[in-house]
Amino acid sequence: MANSGEGKVVCVTGASGYIASWLVHFLLSRGYTVKASVRDPSDPKKTQHLVSLEGAKERLHLYEADLLVEGSFDSAIDGCQGVFHTASPCYTDVKDPQMWYVLSKTLAEDAAWKLAKEKGLDIVTINPAMVIGPLLQPTLNTSAAVVLNLINGAKTFPNVSFGWVYVKDVANAHIQAFEVPSANGRYCMVERVAHYSDIVSILHDLYPNVPLPESCVDENPYIPTYQVSKEKIKSLGIDYIPLKVSIKETVESLKKKGFVNF
Ligand SMILES: NC(=O)c1ccc[n+]([C@@H]2O[C@H](COP(=O)([O-])OP(=O)(O)OC[C@H]3O[C@@H](n4cnc5c(N)ncnc54)[C@H](OP(=O)(O)O)[C@@H]3O)[C@@H](O)[C@H]2O)c1
């Protein structure tokens, strides 16, 4: 799909974020011109990894925008053929019921669908589960921190299951959703549903010498038996990277960036 974006201008909101940074990277490598919104363009921790991407010098433009400031996205979106809207706080604290985060995502998606209907906009939503894989940005994002916590001396692991999905698959799905004419509706992205105990055992296979939490905080770990269909995402040409590979790449990236030392 190289050069599929040549001559096209798109906006990525929250561009310095974990998922969005990969999205900007893949858009630039496909030839797109990218108008990227960040909250603080003068903060190198938020922009340096973006401006040093291949193609950025010629085709990346940074804009300052905050969701809490009415109208602040207007100039970033102006003249774009597509908008990839990822800006939002991301929250995965497993000790907290997280209900406000889940509610915020549900309300935001609902509002987007209502607005699209009202204004006749063509939208597609991508709903990934827990996203892991290598980091482009220098700061730690919340979902990579979930893996870091397990290799950083924790004594127990939470009694929680999540769907897991690889960050590059998520970024690519966004682009495919824009490029594939038949893309429509919602795409739930889960490569595998796994309990923390599964994640710990994969980590043990990969890194037998690394101390890992030995037990679950709860005496009765609830192991899920459900799965999420992969059929719809296949129609966008996405063939998921397996969880074991995503975990390995997350750990290697955390090591490379100095978040963990072994
Ligand atoms: N990571 C996951 O596991 C996961 C799973 C499902 C859905 N998601 C969703 O995917 C999107 C990106 O997540 P991520 O993991 O890439 O998160 P991230 O690394 O924390 O990035 C979030 C981005 O949103 C921006 N942002 C936060 N509040 C904002 C505001 N008030 N105005 C403008 N921008 C704001 C942040 O800007 P600054 O850089 O200025 O702080 C940051 O660039 C979010 O909508 C998240 O809810 C993530």
Short mmCIF file of C-alpha atoms and ligand atoms in Angstrom, two decimals:
data_model
loop_
_atom_site.label_atom_id
_atom_site.label_comp_id
_atom_site.label_asym_id
_atom_site.label_seq_id
_atom_site.Cartn_x
_atom_site.Cartn_y
_atom_site.Cartn_z
CA MET A 1 0.00 0.00 0.00
CA ALA A 2 3.02 2.32 -0.34
CA ASN A 3 2.02 5.71 -1.73
CA SER A 4 -1.71 5.09 -1.30
CA GLY A 5 -1.87 8.41 0.53
CA GLU A 6 -0.02 10.50 -2.02
CA GLY A 7 -1.76 13.85 -2.48
CA LYS A 8 -4.16 13.21 0.43
CA VAL A 9 -4.32 15.37 3.54
CA VAL A 10 -5.58 13.87 6.80
CA CYS A 11 -5.73 14.93 10.44
CA VAL A 12 -4.66 12.82 13.45
CA THR A 13 -5.86 14.15 16.81
CA GLY A 14 -3.86 13.38 19.95
CA ALA A 15 -0.95 12.59 17.62
CA SER A 16 1.72 12.22 20.29
CA GLY A 17 -0.17 9.35 21.95
CA TYR A 18 0.88 5.70 21.85
CA ILE A 19 -1.51 4.47 19.13
CA ALA A 20 -1.58 7.77 17.23
CA SER A 21 2.23 7.92 16.93
CA TRP A 22 2.18 4.61 15.00
CA LEU A 23 -0.73 5.90 12.96
CA VAL A 24 1.21 9.05 12.02
CA HIS A 25 4.24 6.88 11.18
CA PHE A 26 2.25 4.57 8.86
CA LEU A 27 0.36 7.48 7.25
CA LEU A 28 3.62 9.29 6.45
CA SER A 29 5.14 6.11 5.05
CA ARG A 30 2.13 5.71 2.74
CA GLY A 31 2.66 9.24 1.41
CA TYR A 32 -0.09 11.10 3.26
CA THR A 33 0.27 14.69 4.39
CA VAL A 34 -0.60 14.66 8.10
CA LYS A 35 -2.00 17.53 10.14
CA ALA A 36 -1.30 16.38 13.68
CA SER A 37 -2.89 17.88 16.78
CA VAL A 38 -1.03 17.91 20.10
CA ARG A 39 -1.82 19.76 23.29
CA ASP A 40 1.64 21.29 23.64
CA PRO A 41 3.67 21.55 20.41
CA SER A 42 6.57 23.13 22.35
CA ASP A 43 7.09 19.99 24.48
CA PRO A 44 9.80 17.85 22.80
CA LYS A 45 8.62 14.75 24.73
CA LYS A 46 5.38 15.03 22.78
CA THR A 47 6.74 15.99 19.39
CA GLN A 48 10.38 14.92 18.90
CA HIS A 49 9.52 11.30 18.01
CA LEU A 50 6.98 12.58 15.46
CA VAL A 51 9.12 15.20 13.74
CA SER A 52 11.95 12.70 13.39
CA LEU A 53 9.79 10.20 11.48
CA GLU A 54 10.61 9.60 7.83
CA GLY A 55 8.61 12.00 5.66
CA ALA A 56 7.80 14.29 8.60
CA LYS A 57 9.99 17.11 7.40
CA GLU A 58 8.05 17.33 4.16
CA ARG A 59 4.54 16.22 5.15
CA LEU A 60 3.89 16.54 8.93
CA HIS A 61 2.32 19.70 10.32
CA LEU A 62 1.73 20.18 14.03
CA TYR A 63 -1.26 22.03 15.46
CA GLU A 64 -2.08 22.92 19.03
CA ALA A 65 -5.54 21.69 20.11
CA ASP A 66 -7.28 20.70 23.34
CA LEU A 67 -10.60 18.87 23.53
CA LEU A 68 -11.63 21.14 26.37
CA VAL A 69 -11.22 24.29 24.25
CA GLU A 70 -14.16 24.84 21.92
CA GLY A 71 -13.11 25.27 18.29
CA SER A 72 -9.43 24.53 18.90
CA PHE A 73 -9.37 21.67 16.34
CA ASP A 74 -10.78 23.79 13.49
CA SER A 75 -7.47 24.69 11.86
CA ALA A 76 -6.06 21.15 12.19
CA ILE A 77 -9.13 19.66 10.49
CA ASP A 78 -9.57 22.35 7.85
CA GLY A 79 -8.89 21.04 4.32
CA CYS A 80 -8.57 17.37 5.40
CA GLN A 81 -10.12 14.46 3.50
CA GLY A 82 -10.18 12.36 6.66
CA VAL A 83 -9.83 12.74 10.42
CA PHE A 84 -8.43 10.04 12.73
CA HIS A 85 -9.75 11.06 16.11
CA THR A 86 -7.76 9.37 18.88
CA ALA A 87 -7.32 12.22 21.39
CA SER A 88 -8.73 11.21 24.77
CA PRO A 89 -7.32 10.35 28.16
CA CYS A 90 -6.63 6.58 28.26
CA TYR A 91 -7.19 4.80 31.56
CA THR A 92 -6.49 1.21 32.58
CA ASP A 93 -6.05 1.12 36.35
CA VAL A 94 -7.18 -2.41 37.18
CA LYS A 95 -7.56 -1.64 40.89
CA ASP A 96 -10.23 0.88 40.05
CA PRO A 97 -13.63 -0.14 38.65
CA GLN A 98 -12.84 2.09 35.61
CA MET A 99 -16.51 2.74 35.09
CA TRP A 100 -16.09 6.42 34.31
CA TYR A 101 -13.55 5.59 31.61
CA VAL A 102 -15.79 2.95 30.04
CA LEU A 103 -18.73 5.34 30.25
CA SER A 104 -16.71 8.17 28.65
CA LYS A 105 -15.75 5.93 25.72
CA THR A 106 -19.35 4.77 25.25
CA LEU A 107 -20.77 8.30 25.40
CA ALA A 108 -18.06 9.65 23.07
CA GLU A 109 -18.73 6.96 20.47
CA ASP A 110 -22.46 7.44 20.74
CA ALA A 111 -22.03 11.21 20.28
CA ALA A 112 -19.85 10.60 17.22
CA TRP A 113 -22.46 8.35 15.59
CA LYS A 114 -25.24 10.87 16.32
CA LEU A 115 -23.23 13.75 14.90
CA ALA A 116 -22.32 11.71 11.80
CA LYS A 117 -26.00 10.98 11.17
CA GLU A 118 -27.00 14.58 11.71
CA LYS A 119 -24.28 16.02 9.44
CA GLY A 120 -24.11 13.17 6.91
CA LEU A 121 -20.50 12.30 7.77
CA ASP A 122 -18.98 8.97 6.77
CA ILE A 123 -17.50 7.48 9.95
CA VAL A 124 -16.07 4.17 11.10
CA THR A 125 -15.16 3.37 14.71
CA ILE A 126 -12.27 1.18 15.80
CA ASN A 127 -12.67 -0.28 19.29
CA PRO A 128 -9.47 -2.00 20.36
CA ALA A 129 -9.10 -3.93 23.59
CA MET A 130 -5.89 -3.58 25.63
CA VAL A 131 -3.30 -2.35 23.14
CA ILE A 132 0.32 -3.45 23.55
CA GLY A 133 3.45 -3.59 21.42
CA PRO A 134 6.46 -1.31 20.93
CA LEU A 135 6.41 2.35 21.94
CA LEU A 136 7.42 5.15 19.60
CA GLN A 137 6.96 7.93 22.15
CA PRO A 138 9.53 8.37 24.96
CA THR A 139 6.95 8.43 27.77
CA LEU A 140 5.16 5.43 29.29
CA ASN A 141 1.53 5.00 28.19
CA THR A 142 -1.05 3.31 30.40
CA SER A 143 -1.49 0.05 28.47
CA ALA A 144 2.27 -0.64 28.14
CA ALA A 145 2.47 0.10 31.88
CA VAL A 146 0.20 -2.90 32.45
CA VAL A 147 2.97 -5.16 31.10
CA LEU A 148 5.71 -3.17 32.84
CA ASN A 149 4.01 -3.66 36.21
CA LEU A 150 4.29 -7.43 35.83
CA ILE A 151 8.03 -7.43 35.14
CA ASN A 152 8.88 -4.78 37.66
CA GLY A 153 8.78 -6.77 40.89
CA ALA A 154 5.04 -7.14 41.53
CA LYS A 155 4.29 -9.95 43.99
CA THR A 156 0.79 -10.70 42.72
CA PHE A 157 -1.17 -10.20 39.50
CA PRO A 158 -4.74 -8.85 39.30
CA ASN A 159 -7.73 -11.15 38.90
CA VAL A 160 -8.73 -9.55 35.62
CA SER A 161 -9.09 -10.61 31.99
CA PHE A 162 -8.82 -8.38 28.98
CA GLY A 163 -8.85 -8.68 25.23
CA TRP A 164 -5.35 -7.92 23.92
CA VAL A 165 -4.29 -6.52 20.55
CA TYR A 166 -1.08 -5.38 18.86
CA VAL A 167 -0.55 -1.63 18.43
CA LYS A 168 0.58 -1.79 14.78
CA ASP A 169 -2.53 -3.83 13.89
CA VAL A 170 -4.65 -1.10 15.52
CA ALA A 171 -2.86 1.71 13.67
CA ASN A 172 -3.11 -0.15 10.35
CA ALA A 173 -6.80 -0.88 10.89
CA HIS A 174 -7.42 2.86 11.17
CA ILE A 175 -5.80 3.47 7.80
CA GLN A 176 -7.59 0.53 6.19
CA ALA A 177 -10.89 1.82 7.57
CA PHE A 178 -10.19 5.05 5.70
CA GLU A 179 -8.90 3.48 2.49
CA VAL A 180 -11.16 0.44 2.02
CA PRO A 181 -14.42 1.68 0.43
CA SER A 182 -16.56 -1.06 2.00
CA ALA A 183 -15.39 -0.25 5.57
CA ASN A 184 -18.39 0.49 7.74
CA GLY A 185 -19.72 0.55 11.29
CA ARG A 186 -17.73 -0.62 14.29
CA TYR A 187 -14.64 -2.83 14.41
CA CYS A 188 -13.85 -4.50 17.74
CA MET A 189 -10.19 -5.48 17.80
CA VAL A 190 -9.14 -8.40 20.02
CA GLU A 191 -6.48 -10.91 19.04
CA ARG A 192 -6.99 -12.97 22.18
CA VAL A 193 -8.88 -12.73 25.45
CA ALA A 194 -6.52 -13.59 28.27
CA HIS A 195 -6.38 -13.46 32.04
CA TYR A 196 -3.37 -11.93 33.78
CA SER A 197 -2.32 -15.48 34.69
CA ASP A 198 -1.97 -16.22 30.94
CA ILE A 199 0.11 -13.08 30.44
CA VAL A 200 2.38 -14.08 33.32
CA SER A 201 2.84 -17.57 31.89
CA ILE A 202 3.70 -16.16 28.43
CA LEU A 203 6.21 -13.82 30.10
CA HIS A 204 7.68 -16.81 31.95
CA ASP A 205 8.13 -18.71 28.65
CA LEU A 206 9.81 -15.70 27.06
CA TYR A 207 11.92 -14.60 30.03
CA PRO A 208 12.44 -17.61 32.37
CA ASN A 209 14.99 -15.73 34.49
CA VAL A 210 12.89 -12.65 35.15
CA PRO A 211 11.11 -12.63 38.53
CA LEU A 212 7.34 -12.52 37.94
CA PRO A 213 4.34 -12.36 40.26
CA GLU A 214 3.66 -15.87 41.53
CA SER A 215 0.03 -15.66 42.50
CA CYS A 216 -3.23 -13.93 41.79
CA VAL A 217 -4.46 -11.33 44.31
CA ASP A 218 -7.65 -13.34 44.48
CA GLU A 219 -7.88 -16.99 45.43
CA ASN A 220 -10.35 -17.79 42.66
CA PRO A 221 -9.01 -16.46 39.39
CA TYR A 222 -11.86 -16.03 36.93
CA ILE A 223 -10.61 -17.37 33.62
CA PRO A 224 -12.73 -16.25 30.67
CA THR A 225 -13.97 -18.62 27.99
CA TYR A 226 -15.37 -16.05 25.57
CA GLN A 227 -13.70 -14.86 22.36
CA VAL A 228 -14.21 -11.94 20.01
CA SER A 229 -14.87 -12.64 16.33
CA LYS A 230 -12.02 -11.85 13.92
CA GLU A 231 -14.19 -12.04 10.80
CA LYS A 232 -15.04 -8.36 10.36
CA ILE A 233 -11.51 -7.07 10.87
CA LYS A 234 -10.26 -9.58 8.26
CA SER A 235 -12.32 -7.68 5.68
CA LEU A 236 -9.96 -4.75 6.29
CA GLY A 237 -7.02 -7.01 5.51
CA ILE A 238 -5.88 -7.26 9.14
CA ASP A 239 -4.40 -10.60 10.15
CA TYR A 240 -3.62 -10.23 13.85
CA ILE A 241 -0.13 -10.56 15.28
CA PRO A 242 -0.29 -13.20 18.07
CA LEU A 243 -0.34 -12.11 21.73
CA LYS A 244 3.03 -13.74 22.48
CA VAL A 245 4.72 -11.60 19.81
CA SER A 246 3.02 -8.41 21.08
CA ILE A 247 4.13 -9.16 24.63
CA LYS A 248 7.71 -9.83 23.54
CA GLU A 249 7.87 -6.61 21.51
CA THR A 250 6.40 -4.63 24.42
CA VAL A 251 9.03 -5.93 26.82
CA GLU A 252 11.87 -5.38 24.35
CA SER A 253 10.69 -1.82 23.76
CA LEU A 254 10.38 -1.14 27.52
CA LYS A 255 13.96 -2.43 27.90
CA LYS A 256 15.26 -0.32 25.03
CA LYS A 257 13.64 2.81 26.44
CA GLY A 258 15.08 2.16 29.91
CA PHE A 259 11.81 1.52 31.75
CA VAL A 260 13.13 -1.83 32.91
CA ASN A 261 16.61 -3.21 33.31
CA PHE A 262 17.34 -6.92 32.73
N1 LIG B 1 -4.10 1.91 24.78
C1 LIG B 1 -5.16 1.14 24.91
O1 LIG B 1 -5.09 0.03 25.43
C2 LIG B 1 -6.50 1.60 24.36
C3 LIG B 1 -7.54 0.65 24.25
C4 LIG B 1 -8.77 1.06 23.75
C5 LIG B 1 -8.97 2.36 23.38
N2 LIG B 1 -7.94 3.26 23.50
C6 LIG B 1 -8.22 4.64 23.07
O2 LIG B 1 -7.32 4.98 22.03
C7 LIG B 1 -7.00 6.37 22.10
C8 LIG B 1 -5.51 6.56 22.22
O3 LIG B 1 -5.03 5.82 23.33
P1 LIG B 1 -3.47 5.69 23.65
O4 LIG B 1 -3.27 4.42 24.38
O5 LIG B 1 -2.68 5.97 22.44
O6 LIG B 1 -3.36 6.85 24.74
P2 LIG B 1 -2.24 7.92 25.05
O7 LIG B 1 -0.89 7.45 24.67
O8 LIG B 1 -2.48 8.35 26.45
O9 LIG B 1 -2.65 9.09 24.07
C9 LIG B 1 -3.78 9.85 24.29
C10 LIG B 1 -3.63 11.15 23.56
O10 LIG B 1 -4.81 11.92 23.83
C11 LIG B 1 -4.40 13.21 24.10
N3 LIG B 1 -5.33 13.90 24.98
C12 LIG B 1 -5.71 13.57 26.24
N4 LIG B 1 -6.55 14.50 26.72
C13 LIG B 1 -6.69 15.44 25.74
C14 LIG B 1 -7.40 16.66 25.63
N5 LIG B 1 -8.13 17.15 26.64
N6 LIG B 1 -7.30 17.37 24.47
C15 LIG B 1 -6.53 16.92 23.46
N7 LIG B 1 -5.82 15.79 23.50
C16 LIG B 1 -5.90 15.05 24.63
C17 LIG B 1 -3.04 13.12 24.76
O11 LIG B 1 -2.38 14.34 24.50
P3 LIG B 1 -1.05 14.80 25.24
O12 LIG B 1 0.02 14.09 24.49
O13 LIG B 1 -1.05 16.26 25.08
O14 LIG B 1 -1.13 14.35 26.66
C18 LIG B 1 -2.43 11.94 24.02
O15 LIG B 1 -1.71 12.34 22.90
C19 LIG B 1 -7.77 6.91 23.30
O16 LIG B 1 -9.01 7.39 22.81
C20 LIG B 1 -7.99 5.68 24.16
O17 LIG B 1 -9.11 5.82 25.01
C21 LIG B 1 -6.72 2.90 23.97
#
